[in-house]
Amino acid sequence: MLIFEKGREGRSLSILPECDVPVTMPEEGDLRKINLHLPQMSENDISRHYTETAKMAYGVNDGFYPLGSCTMKYNPKINEDTSSLPGFTQIHPLQPEHTVQGCLEMLKTAEQYLCEITGMDRMTFQPAAGAHGEFVGLLLMKAYHESRGDKKRTKIIVPDSAHGTNPASASMVGFSVVSIPSAEDGGVDLEALKKAVGEDTAGLMLTNPNTLGLFDKNILEITKIIHDAGGLAYYDGANLNAVMGMVRPGDMGFDVVHLNLHKTFSTPHGGGGPGSGPVGCKSFLAEFLPGDLTEKEDRYLLKNPPQTMGRVKSFYGNFLTVVRATTYLLMLGKEGVPQASQHAVLNANYMMAKLKDIYDMAYPGLCMHEFVMSLARLKKETGVSAMDIAKGFLDHGIHPPTMYFPLIVPEALMAEPTETESKETLDHVISVFRSLYETAKSDPETLHQAPVRTPVTRLDEVKAARNPILKYDFSDKETDKDDTGN
């Protein structure tokens, strides 16, 4: 129930002090013609309302969150402790550099660690999220080609298994997008790639492991094809959780990479943000990076690269998010980083092995950090869709896997358990997967109606997307129109 529906005429509370500042009343023409529709409630009722509302929220602290390609891993609380230190929070971005040496040292440390993990030479922390990082990485590629007078390179190649933001980012930078299909093994179709490259190729955007949860065995040949054509290779680092500490994008032949600190490096995700999408590059591209790179001389300084693209966000980017990620890396250490990725791969393969006897896996063999199921056969036999299974998870108090992505898999469900989940949690989720499958076989109508145990039951999602209602309807209450009809 909305707070507007709980209010009752005449109820009030007194939690604000009397205003002790003289108030200047507005001119007569500036006064409201109607009363504000504010709910009248007691403090007790307000407290209970927001407590009840808070319990409806679901995050990584509430339970299993297997949202594929999103890496919804636990965020260690020590990250919050360090990012709350006064030396990080009680500063101003316009302070002189000599007064924030500790903060600049932290940024330089983060850059060194992440460059080591990715095989890059320099890194900027200005981008505010993954898609923003893609945008900046593509601007680097465009600046490089234009600096050489090579303005004919206008096309970016994107595999059909890419994240949806890849073609969108390329278009925003002014490139045209060439989509290439996946091969039967789920990797890039090399023959299609060879046919797509040419003198107009600016570069390739690739996720590896891809969104099918597969590491492309031809990755070195893929980047060589692009480089031989005069293009650059861009690595979408959203899926780095499977390979950090094990293999580096720079060693695969990539020139540019963006990272999602709010995924792989355990900082708050989504509504708990802000996010951070730092961009790393090889040294020959560093001169085009956004301004304010941290340099170490006799002290830490901020300098603009020679041909900088300028700032893409104010000051240092989302600084405290970088503090959280650096804390995470310091806690893991050199040994812990590869262990985290190894456990992420282990957990995904454990779940897949326990489910492949009843659910059709999109691609056989070992997966990386996530795996994709196709429910096309189940839907044909029972009428139960991937959406129905996902809704069924809600009745078990579990966030559903990613639905209908990647688009090249019919009736897709993509699950990513991450390394932070215990075997007991995985076993419970596996049992729910199996229970939902049995329900689909024996009583499909139950799943067509799911969820039924949630505060809001099955919604008409098409209608909600096409005709969203974004304000409370007072039509059955006192009219809020003035005498002009507005």
GROMACS .gro file of C-alpha atoms in nm, residues 21-436:
model
  416
   21VAL     CA    1   1.424   3.252   1.029
   22PRO     CA    2   1.199   3.533   0.903
   23VAL     CA    3   0.994   3.409   0.610
   24THR     CA    4   0.912   3.631   0.316
   25MET     CA    5   0.576   3.536   0.171
   26PRO     CA    6   0.557   3.507  -0.207
   27GLU     CA    7   0.355   3.741  -0.420
   28GLU     CA    8  -0.016   3.663  -0.451
   29GLY     CA    9   0.027   3.541  -0.808
   30ASP     CA   10   0.296   3.292  -0.704
   31LEU     CA   11   0.086   3.116  -0.438
   32ARG     CA   12  -0.052   2.768  -0.505
   33LYS     CA   13  -0.415   2.754  -0.608
   34ILE     CA   14  -0.470   2.409  -0.455
   35ASN     CA   15  -0.355   2.230  -0.143
   36LEU     CA   16  -0.063   1.991  -0.153
   37HIS     CA   17  -0.171   1.627  -0.155
   38LEU     CA   18   0.053   1.520   0.130
   39PRO     CA   19  -0.042   1.217   0.342
   40GLN     CA   20  -0.131   1.299   0.703
   41MET     CA   21   0.021   1.033   0.930
   42SER     CA   22   0.164   0.983   1.274
   43GLU     CA   23   0.538   0.935   1.325
   44ASN     CA   24   0.472   0.574   1.429
   45ASP     CA   25   0.285   0.499   1.105
   46ILE     CA   26   0.554   0.667   0.894
   47SER     CA   27   0.829   0.467   1.064
   48ARG     CA   28   0.642   0.141   1.008
   49HIS     CA   29   0.567   0.227   0.646
   50TYR     CA   30   0.930   0.283   0.550
   51THR     CA   31   1.048  -0.017   0.750
   52GLU     CA   32   0.796  -0.234   0.565
   53THR     CA   33   0.900  -0.082   0.232
   54ALA     CA   34   1.268  -0.145   0.306
   55LYS     CA   35   1.197  -0.514   0.362
   56MET     CA   36   1.066  -0.538   0.005
   57ALA     CA   37   1.404  -0.439  -0.141
   58TYR     CA   38   1.631  -0.722  -0.255
   59GLY     CA   39   2.008  -0.709  -0.287
   60VAL     CA   40   2.319  -0.919  -0.243
   61ASN     CA   41   2.282  -0.891   0.135
   62ASP     CA   42   1.936  -1.050   0.122
   63GLY     CA   43   2.009  -1.369  -0.066
   64PHE     CA   44   2.132  -1.542  -0.379
   65TYR     CA   45   2.147  -1.309  -0.679
   66PRO     CA   46   2.248  -1.512  -0.989
   67LEU     CA   47   2.196  -1.234  -1.243
   68GLY     CA   48   2.404  -1.354  -1.537
   69SER     CA   49   2.660  -1.116  -1.687
   70CYS     CA   50   2.616  -0.881  -1.391
   71THR     CA   51   2.843  -1.037  -1.125
   72MET     CA   52   2.625  -0.961  -0.824
   73LYS     CA   53   2.887  -1.061  -0.568
   74TYR     CA   54   2.901  -0.978  -0.199
   75ASN     CA   55   3.051  -0.636  -0.121
   76PRO     CA   56   3.283  -0.673   0.184
   77LYS     CA   57   3.204  -0.430   0.461
   78ILE     CA   58   3.569  -0.334   0.501
   79ASN     CA   59   3.531  -0.156   0.166
   80GLU     CA   60   3.273   0.072   0.328
   81ASP     CA   61   3.494   0.128   0.633
   82THR     CA   62   3.791   0.251   0.430
   83SER     CA   63   3.578   0.463   0.196
   84SER     CA   64   3.433   0.634   0.506
   85LEU     CA   65   3.770   0.744   0.646
   86PRO     CA   66   3.783   1.122   0.699
   87GLY     CA   67   4.095   1.151   0.485
   88PHE     CA   68   3.889   1.035   0.188
   89THR     CA   69   3.550   1.188   0.264
   90GLN     CA   70   3.642   1.527   0.415
   91ILE     CA   71   3.832   1.664   0.117
   92HIS     CA   72   3.738   1.895  -0.166
   93PRO     CA   73   3.831   1.824  -0.529
   94LEU     CA   74   3.961   2.181  -0.571
   95GLN     CA   75   4.217   2.150  -0.289
   96PRO     CA   76   4.581   2.201  -0.385
   97GLU     CA   77   4.753   1.877  -0.484
   98HIS     CA   78   5.001   1.889  -0.196
   99THR     CA   79   4.711   1.866   0.052
  100VAL     CA   80   4.564   1.546  -0.094
  101GLN     CA   81   4.876   1.338  -0.147
  102GLY     CA   82   4.722   1.033   0.023
  103CYS     CA   83   4.424   1.040  -0.211
  104LEU     CA   84   4.645   1.074  -0.517
  105GLU     CA   85   4.863   0.789  -0.393
  106MET     CA   86   4.548   0.576  -0.363
  107LEU     CA   87   4.451   0.656  -0.724
  108LYS     CA   88   4.801   0.573  -0.847
  109THR     CA   89   4.799   0.246  -0.650
  110ALA     CA   90   4.463   0.151  -0.802
  111GLU     CA   91   4.594   0.232  -1.149
  112GLN     CA   92   4.906   0.019  -1.100
  113TYR     CA   93   4.711  -0.278  -0.967
  114LEU     CA   94   4.446  -0.270  -1.238
  115CYS     CA   95   4.703  -0.220  -1.514
  116GLU     CA   96   4.887  -0.525  -1.384
  117ILE     CA   97   4.564  -0.729  -1.384
  118THR     CA   98   4.462  -0.618  -1.734
  119GLY     CA   99   4.801  -0.590  -1.905
  120MET     CA  100   4.747  -0.222  -1.983
  121ASP     CA  101   4.992   0.068  -1.939
  122ARG     CA  102   4.771   0.355  -1.821
  123MET     CA  103   4.421   0.393  -1.680
  124THR     CA  104   4.168   0.669  -1.617
  125PHE     CA  105   3.904   0.653  -1.345
  126GLN     CA  106   3.677   0.924  -1.478
  127PRO     CA  107   3.411   0.706  -1.650
  128ALA     CA  108   3.112   0.661  -1.419
  129ALA     CA  109   2.994   0.317  -1.535
  130GLY     CA  110   3.060   0.036  -1.780
  131ALA     CA  111   2.879   0.188  -2.078
  132HIS     CA  112   3.047   0.521  -2.006
  133GLY     CA  113   3.378   0.333  -2.014
  134GLU     CA  114   3.290   0.182  -2.351
  135PHE     CA  115   3.219   0.532  -2.481
  136VAL     CA  116   3.556   0.661  -2.360
  137GLY     CA  117   3.742   0.361  -2.499
  138LEU     CA  118   3.587   0.415  -2.840
  139LEU     CA  119   3.676   0.785  -2.824
  140LEU     CA  120   4.038   0.675  -2.769
  141MET     CA  121   4.023   0.457  -3.078
  142LYS     CA  122   3.869   0.734  -3.285
  143ALA     CA  123   4.127   0.989  -3.166
  144TYR     CA  124   4.409   0.751  -3.256
  145HIS     CA  125   4.290   0.695  -3.611
  146GLU     CA  126   4.217   1.063  -3.669
  147SER     CA  127   4.559   1.165  -3.532
  148ARG     CA  128   4.711   0.960  -3.812
  149GLY     CA  129   4.484   1.114  -4.071
  150ASP     CA  130   4.307   0.780  -4.116
  151LYS     CA  131   3.951   0.911  -4.120
  152LYS     CA  132   3.818   0.637  -4.344
  153ARG     CA  133   3.801   0.396  -4.047
  154THR     CA  134   3.437   0.431  -3.955
  155LYS     CA  135   3.323   0.078  -3.870
  156ILE     CA  136   3.326  -0.114  -3.543
  157ILE     CA  137   3.283  -0.491  -3.554
  158VAL     CA  138   3.066  -0.637  -3.276
  159PRO     CA  139   2.988  -1.012  -3.234
  160ASP     CA  140   2.624  -1.109  -3.193
  161SER     CA  141   2.698  -1.239  -2.841
  162ALA     CA  142   2.815  -0.897  -2.720
  163HIS     CA  143   2.662  -0.688  -2.446
  164GLY     CA  144   2.384  -0.472  -2.583
  165THR     CA  145   2.565  -0.154  -2.484
  166ASN     CA  146   2.851  -0.226  -2.728
  167PRO     CA  147   2.672  -0.132  -3.051
  168ALA     CA  148   2.497   0.154  -2.873
  169SER     CA  149   2.828   0.301  -2.753
  170ALA     CA  150   2.984   0.265  -3.097
  171SER     CA  151   2.690   0.450  -3.254
  172MET     CA  152   2.717   0.731  -2.998
  173VAL     CA  153   3.079   0.790  -3.097
  174GLY     CA  154   2.978   0.809  -3.463
  175PHE     CA  155   3.088   0.467  -3.582
  176SER     CA  156   2.870   0.234  -3.784
  177VAL     CA  157   2.831  -0.117  -3.643
  178VAL     CA  158   2.900  -0.442  -3.826
  179SER     CA  159   2.754  -0.747  -3.649
  180ILE     CA  160   2.916  -1.084  -3.704
  181PRO     CA  161   2.765  -1.420  -3.610
  182SER     CA  162   2.887  -1.676  -3.359
  183ALA     CA  163   3.030  -2.005  -3.474
  184GLU     CA  164   2.878  -2.338  -3.373
  185ASP     CA  165   3.107  -2.357  -3.069
  186GLY     CA  166   2.981  -2.019  -2.942
  187GLY     CA  167   3.297  -1.829  -3.032
  188VAL     CA  168   3.354  -1.571  -3.303
  189ASP     CA  169   3.308  -1.700  -3.658
  190LEU     CA  170   3.658  -1.643  -3.795
  191GLU     CA  171   3.556  -1.659  -4.160
  192ALA     CA  172   3.281  -1.403  -4.103
  193LEU     CA  173   3.533  -1.183  -3.921
  194LYS     CA  174   3.783  -1.202  -4.206
  195LYS     CA  175   3.514  -1.101  -4.452
  196ALA     CA  176   3.405  -0.808  -4.233
  197VAL     CA  177   3.745  -0.640  -4.186
  198GLY     CA  178   3.887  -0.392  -4.432
  199GLU     CA  179   4.035  -0.046  -4.472
  200ASP     CA  180   3.726   0.101  -4.306
  201THR     CA  181   3.764  -0.110  -3.988
  202ALA     CA  182   3.826   0.108  -3.684
  203GLY     CA  183   3.823  -0.183  -3.442
  204LEU     CA  184   3.652  -0.473  -3.271
  205MET     CA  185   3.456  -0.477  -2.945
  206LEU     CA  186   3.470  -0.816  -2.777
  207THR     CA  187   3.375  -0.972  -2.445
  208ASN     CA  188   3.594  -1.267  -2.348
  209PRO     CA  189   3.464  -1.480  -2.185
  210ASN     CA  190   3.161  -1.390  -2.391
  211THR     CA  191   2.802  -1.367  -2.273
  212LEU     CA  192   2.760  -1.739  -2.331
  213GLY     CA  193   3.012  -1.796  -2.053
  214LEU     CA  194   3.273  -1.923  -2.300
  215PHE     CA  195   3.639  -1.830  -2.340
  216ASP     CA  196   3.713  -1.796  -2.711
  217LYS     CA  197   3.991  -2.041  -2.798
  218ASN     CA  198   4.077  -1.833  -3.107
  219ILE     CA  199   4.128  -1.509  -2.919
  220LEU     CA  200   4.488  -1.451  -3.037
  221GLU     CA  201   4.390  -1.506  -3.399
  222ILE     CA  202   4.090  -1.275  -3.360
  223THR     CA  203   4.298  -0.982  -3.238
  224LYS     CA  204   4.562  -1.052  -3.505
  225ILE     CA  205   4.299  -1.033  -3.780
  226ILE     CA  206   4.192  -0.693  -3.649
  227HIS     CA  207   4.546  -0.560  -3.613
  228ASP     CA  208   4.648  -0.687  -3.957
  229ALA     CA  209   4.357  -0.487  -4.100
  230GLY     CA  210   4.480  -0.174  -3.920
  231GLY     CA  211   4.210  -0.173  -3.652
  232LEU     CA  212   4.226  -0.172  -3.273
  233ALA     CA  213   4.092  -0.435  -3.032
  234TYR     CA  214   3.861  -0.327  -2.748
  235TYR     CA  215   3.800  -0.558  -2.451
  236ASP     CA  216   3.469  -0.532  -2.269
  237GLY     CA  217   3.585  -0.607  -1.915
  238ALA     CA  218   3.242  -0.664  -1.764
  239ASN     CA  219   3.316  -1.037  -1.745
  240LEU     CA  220   3.666  -1.008  -1.598
  241ASN     CA  221   3.550  -1.192  -1.285
  242ALA     CA  222   3.622  -1.523  -1.460
  243VAL     CA  223   3.980  -1.449  -1.561
  244MET     CA  224   4.134  -1.183  -1.334
  245GLY     CA  225   4.475  -1.299  -1.221
  246MET     CA  226   4.468  -1.587  -1.469
  247VAL     CA  227   4.500  -1.420  -1.809
  248ARG     CA  228   4.527  -1.056  -1.912
  249PRO     CA  229   4.342  -0.879  -2.194
  250GLY     CA  230   4.665  -0.702  -2.289
  251ASP     CA  231   4.832  -1.038  -2.344
  252MET     CA  232   4.542  -1.147  -2.565
  253GLY     CA  233   4.618  -0.860  -2.800
  254PHE     CA  234   4.370  -0.598  -2.678
  255ASP     CA  235   4.459  -0.229  -2.693
  256VAL     CA  236   4.180  -0.084  -2.478
  257VAL     CA  237   3.978  -0.224  -2.188
  258HIS     CA  238   3.708  -0.098  -1.958
  259LEU     CA  239   3.638  -0.250  -1.617
  260ASN     CA  240   3.329  -0.253  -1.401
  261LEU     CA  241   3.445  -0.182  -1.047
  262HIS     CA  242   3.086  -0.236  -0.936
  263LYS     CA  243   3.104  -0.594  -1.068
  264THR     CA  244   3.443  -0.763  -1.055
  265PHE     CA  245   3.588  -0.546  -0.781
  266SER     CA  246   3.303  -0.565  -0.530
  267THR     CA  247   3.181  -0.208  -0.504
  268PRO     CA  248   2.807  -0.133  -0.476
  269HIS     CA  249   2.604  -0.221  -0.784
  270GLY     CA  250   2.307  -0.057  -0.950
  271GLY     CA  251   2.085   0.140  -0.713
  272GLY     CA  252   2.354   0.106  -0.446
  273GLY     CA  253   2.607   0.285  -0.668
  274PRO     CA  254   2.749   0.505  -0.800
  275GLY     CA  255   2.938   0.278  -1.034
  276SER     CA  256   3.279   0.315  -1.191
  277GLY     CA  257   3.401   0.206  -1.534
  278PRO     CA  258   3.774   0.286  -1.555
  279VAL     CA  259   3.939   0.260  -1.895
  280GLY     CA  260   4.289   0.124  -1.950
  281CYS     CA  261   4.496   0.135  -2.266
  282LYS     CA  262   4.835   0.053  -2.413
  283SER     CA  263   5.097   0.326  -2.403
  284PHE     CA  264   5.047   0.441  -2.764
  285LEU     CA  265   4.690   0.544  -2.679
  286ALA     CA  266   4.764   0.707  -2.342
  287GLU     CA  267   4.819   1.052  -2.490
  288PHE     CA  268   4.447   1.069  -2.574
  289LEU     CA  269   4.314   0.971  -2.229
  290PRO     CA  270   4.091   1.208  -2.029
  291GLY     CA  271   4.274   1.468  -1.823
  292ASP     CA  272   4.406   1.458  -1.470
  293LEU     CA  273   4.618   1.142  -1.478
  294THR     CA  274   4.815   1.083  -1.159
  295GLU     CA  275   5.193   1.101  -1.196
  296LYS     CA  276   5.465   1.033  -0.936
  297GLU     CA  277   5.761   1.270  -0.939
  298ASP     CA  278   5.899   1.426  -0.622
  299ARG     CA  279   5.536   1.406  -0.510
  300TYR     CA  280   5.206   1.302  -0.667
  301LEU     CA  281   5.082   1.535  -0.940
  302LEU     CA  282   4.790   1.557  -1.179
  303LYS     CA  283   4.874   1.607  -1.543
  304ASN     CA  284   4.689   1.621  -1.874
  305PRO     CA  285   4.806   1.386  -2.150
  306PRO     CA  286   4.943   1.568  -2.460
  307GLN     CA  287   4.635   1.516  -2.678
  308THR     CA  288   4.377   1.457  -2.405
  309MET     CA  289   4.014   1.429  -2.503
  310GLY     CA  290   3.935   1.643  -2.199
  311ARG     CA  291   3.733   1.544  -1.899
  312VAL     CA  292   3.444   1.302  -1.940
  313LYS     CA  293   3.333   1.352  -1.579
  314SER     CA  294   3.412   1.605  -1.312
  315PHE     CA  295   3.740   1.579  -1.123
  316TYR     CA  296   3.851   1.224  -1.035
  317GLY     CA  297   3.539   1.030  -1.130
  318ASN     CA  298   3.353   0.843  -0.856
  319PHE     CA  299   3.647   0.859  -0.619
  320LEU     CA  300   3.509   0.666  -0.321
  321THR     CA  301   3.412   0.377  -0.546
  322VAL     CA  302   3.778   0.351  -0.648
  323VAL     CA  303   3.872   0.350  -0.277
  324ARG     CA  304   3.641   0.052  -0.227
  325ALA     CA  305   3.789  -0.140  -0.520
  326THR     CA  306   4.144  -0.070  -0.405
  327THR     CA  307   4.057  -0.199  -0.058
  328TYR     CA  308   3.924  -0.517  -0.215
  329LEU     CA  309   4.247  -0.570  -0.411
  330LEU     CA  310   4.464  -0.502  -0.105
  331MET     CA  311   4.264  -0.757   0.092
  332LEU     CA  312   4.289  -1.024  -0.179
  333GLY     CA  313   4.654  -0.969  -0.260
  334LYS     CA  314   4.846  -1.130  -0.544
  335GLU     CA  315   4.735  -1.481  -0.445
  336GLY     CA  316   4.372  -1.394  -0.371
  337VAL     CA  317   4.288  -1.235  -0.706
  338PRO     CA  318   4.331  -1.554  -0.913
  339GLN     CA  319   4.171  -1.761  -0.635
  340ALA     CA  320   3.858  -1.547  -0.660
  341SER     CA  321   3.826  -1.605  -1.034
  342GLN     CA  322   3.899  -1.976  -0.995
  343HIS     CA  323   3.621  -2.011  -0.738
  344ALA     CA  324   3.380  -1.816  -0.960
  345VAL     CA  325   3.446  -2.063  -1.243
  346LEU     CA  326   3.421  -2.359  -1.004
  347ASN     CA  327   3.083  -2.246  -0.868
  348ALA     CA  328   2.938  -2.195  -1.216
  349ASN     CA  329   3.055  -2.534  -1.337
  350TYR     CA  330   2.925  -2.704  -1.022
  351MET     CA  331   2.578  -2.560  -1.076
  352MET     CA  332   2.580  -2.643  -1.445
  353ALA     CA  333   2.688  -3.003  -1.379
  354LYS     CA  334   2.404  -3.049  -1.130
  355LEU     CA  335   2.142  -2.919  -1.373
  356LYS     CA  336   2.245  -3.039  -1.718
  357ASP     CA  337   2.057  -3.369  -1.684
  358ILE     CA  338   1.722  -3.187  -1.697
  359TYR     CA  339   1.797  -2.840  -1.838
  360ASP     CA  340   1.942  -2.804  -2.188
  361MET     CA  341   2.272  -2.620  -2.177
  362ALA     CA  342   2.321  -2.386  -2.471
  363TYR     CA  343   2.677  -2.507  -2.524
  364PRO     CA  344   2.833  -2.829  -2.390
  365GLY     CA  345   3.161  -2.853  -2.203
  366LEU     CA  346   3.309  -2.635  -1.933
  367CYS     CA  347   3.187  -2.281  -1.884
  368MET     CA  348   3.363  -1.989  -1.722
  369HIS     CA  349   3.189  -1.767  -1.463
  370GLU     CA  350   2.836  -1.818  -1.598
  371PHE     CA  351   2.635  -2.061  -1.805
  372VAL     CA  352   2.335  -2.033  -2.035
  373MET     CA  353   2.039  -2.270  -2.050
  374SER     CA  354   1.785  -2.294  -2.330
  375LEU     CA  355   1.429  -2.370  -2.219
  376ALA     CA  356   1.301  -2.399  -2.576
  377ARG     CA  357   1.242  -2.774  -2.541
  378LEU     CA  358   1.074  -2.734  -2.203
  379LYS     CA  359   0.844  -2.467  -2.344
  380LYS     CA  360   0.753  -2.686  -2.639
  381GLU     CA  361   0.670  -2.980  -2.412
  382THR     CA  362   0.494  -2.796  -2.128
  383GLY     CA  363   0.422  -2.439  -2.239
  384VAL     CA  364   0.640  -2.312  -1.952
  385SER     CA  365   0.874  -2.036  -2.070
  386ALA     CA  366   1.199  -1.900  -1.936
  387MET     CA  367   0.994  -1.610  -1.801
  388ASP     CA  368   0.770  -1.852  -1.608
  389ILE     CA  369   1.068  -2.024  -1.447
  390ALA     CA  370   1.218  -1.687  -1.357
  391LYS     CA  371   0.890  -1.577  -1.197
  392GLY     CA  372   0.882  -1.905  -1.006
  393PHE     CA  373   1.214  -1.815  -0.843
  394LEU     CA  374   1.050  -1.513  -0.683
  395ASP     CA  375   0.810  -1.736  -0.492
  396HIS     CA  376   1.115  -1.908  -0.343
  397GLY     CA  377   1.265  -1.578  -0.229
  398ILE     CA  378   1.546  -1.590  -0.485
  399HIS     CA  379   1.630  -1.334  -0.749
  400PRO     CA  380   1.590  -1.498  -1.093
  401PRO     CA  381   1.873  -1.545  -1.344
  402THR     CA  382   1.898  -1.320  -1.647
  403MET     CA  383   1.619  -1.393  -1.897
  404TYR     CA  384   1.625  -1.396  -2.277
  405PHE     CA  385   1.990  -1.297  -2.302
  406PRO     CA  386   2.200  -1.351  -2.500
  407LEU     CA  387   1.951  -1.314  -2.781
  408ILE     CA  388   2.110  -1.588  -2.990
  409VAL     CA  389   1.986  -1.854  -2.743
  410PRO     CA  390   1.610  -1.928  -2.758
  411GLU     CA  391   1.429  -1.911  -2.421
  412ALA     CA  392   1.758  -1.831  -2.250
  413LEU     CA  393   1.829  -1.828  -1.878
  414MET     CA  394   2.180  -1.718  -1.782
  415ALA     CA  395   2.306  -1.782  -1.428
  416GLU     CA  396   2.619  -1.645  -1.262
  417PRO     CA  397   2.665  -1.767  -0.903
  418THR     CA  398   2.994  -1.575  -0.834
  419GLU     CA  399   3.269  -1.692  -0.601
  420THR     CA  400   3.114  -1.548  -0.286
  421GLU     CA  401   2.841  -1.811  -0.253
  422SER     CA  402   2.881  -2.121  -0.037
  423LYS     CA  403   2.819  -2.478  -0.150
  424GLU     CA  404   2.515  -2.490   0.080
  425THR     CA  405   2.363  -2.190  -0.100
  426LEU     CA  406   2.437  -2.340  -0.440
  427ASP     CA  407   2.281  -2.672  -0.338
  428HIS     CA  408   1.966  -2.492  -0.224
  429VAL     CA  409   1.936  -2.301  -0.552
  430ILE     CA  410   1.998  -2.619  -0.751
  431SER     CA  411   1.712  -2.784  -0.561
  432VAL     CA  412   1.486  -2.488  -0.651
  433PHE     CA  413   1.584  -2.517  -1.018
  434ARG     CA  414   1.495  -2.885  -1.011
  435SER     CA  415   1.170  -2.826  -0.822
  436LEU     CA  416   1.060  -2.565  -1.077
   0.00000   0.00000   0.00000
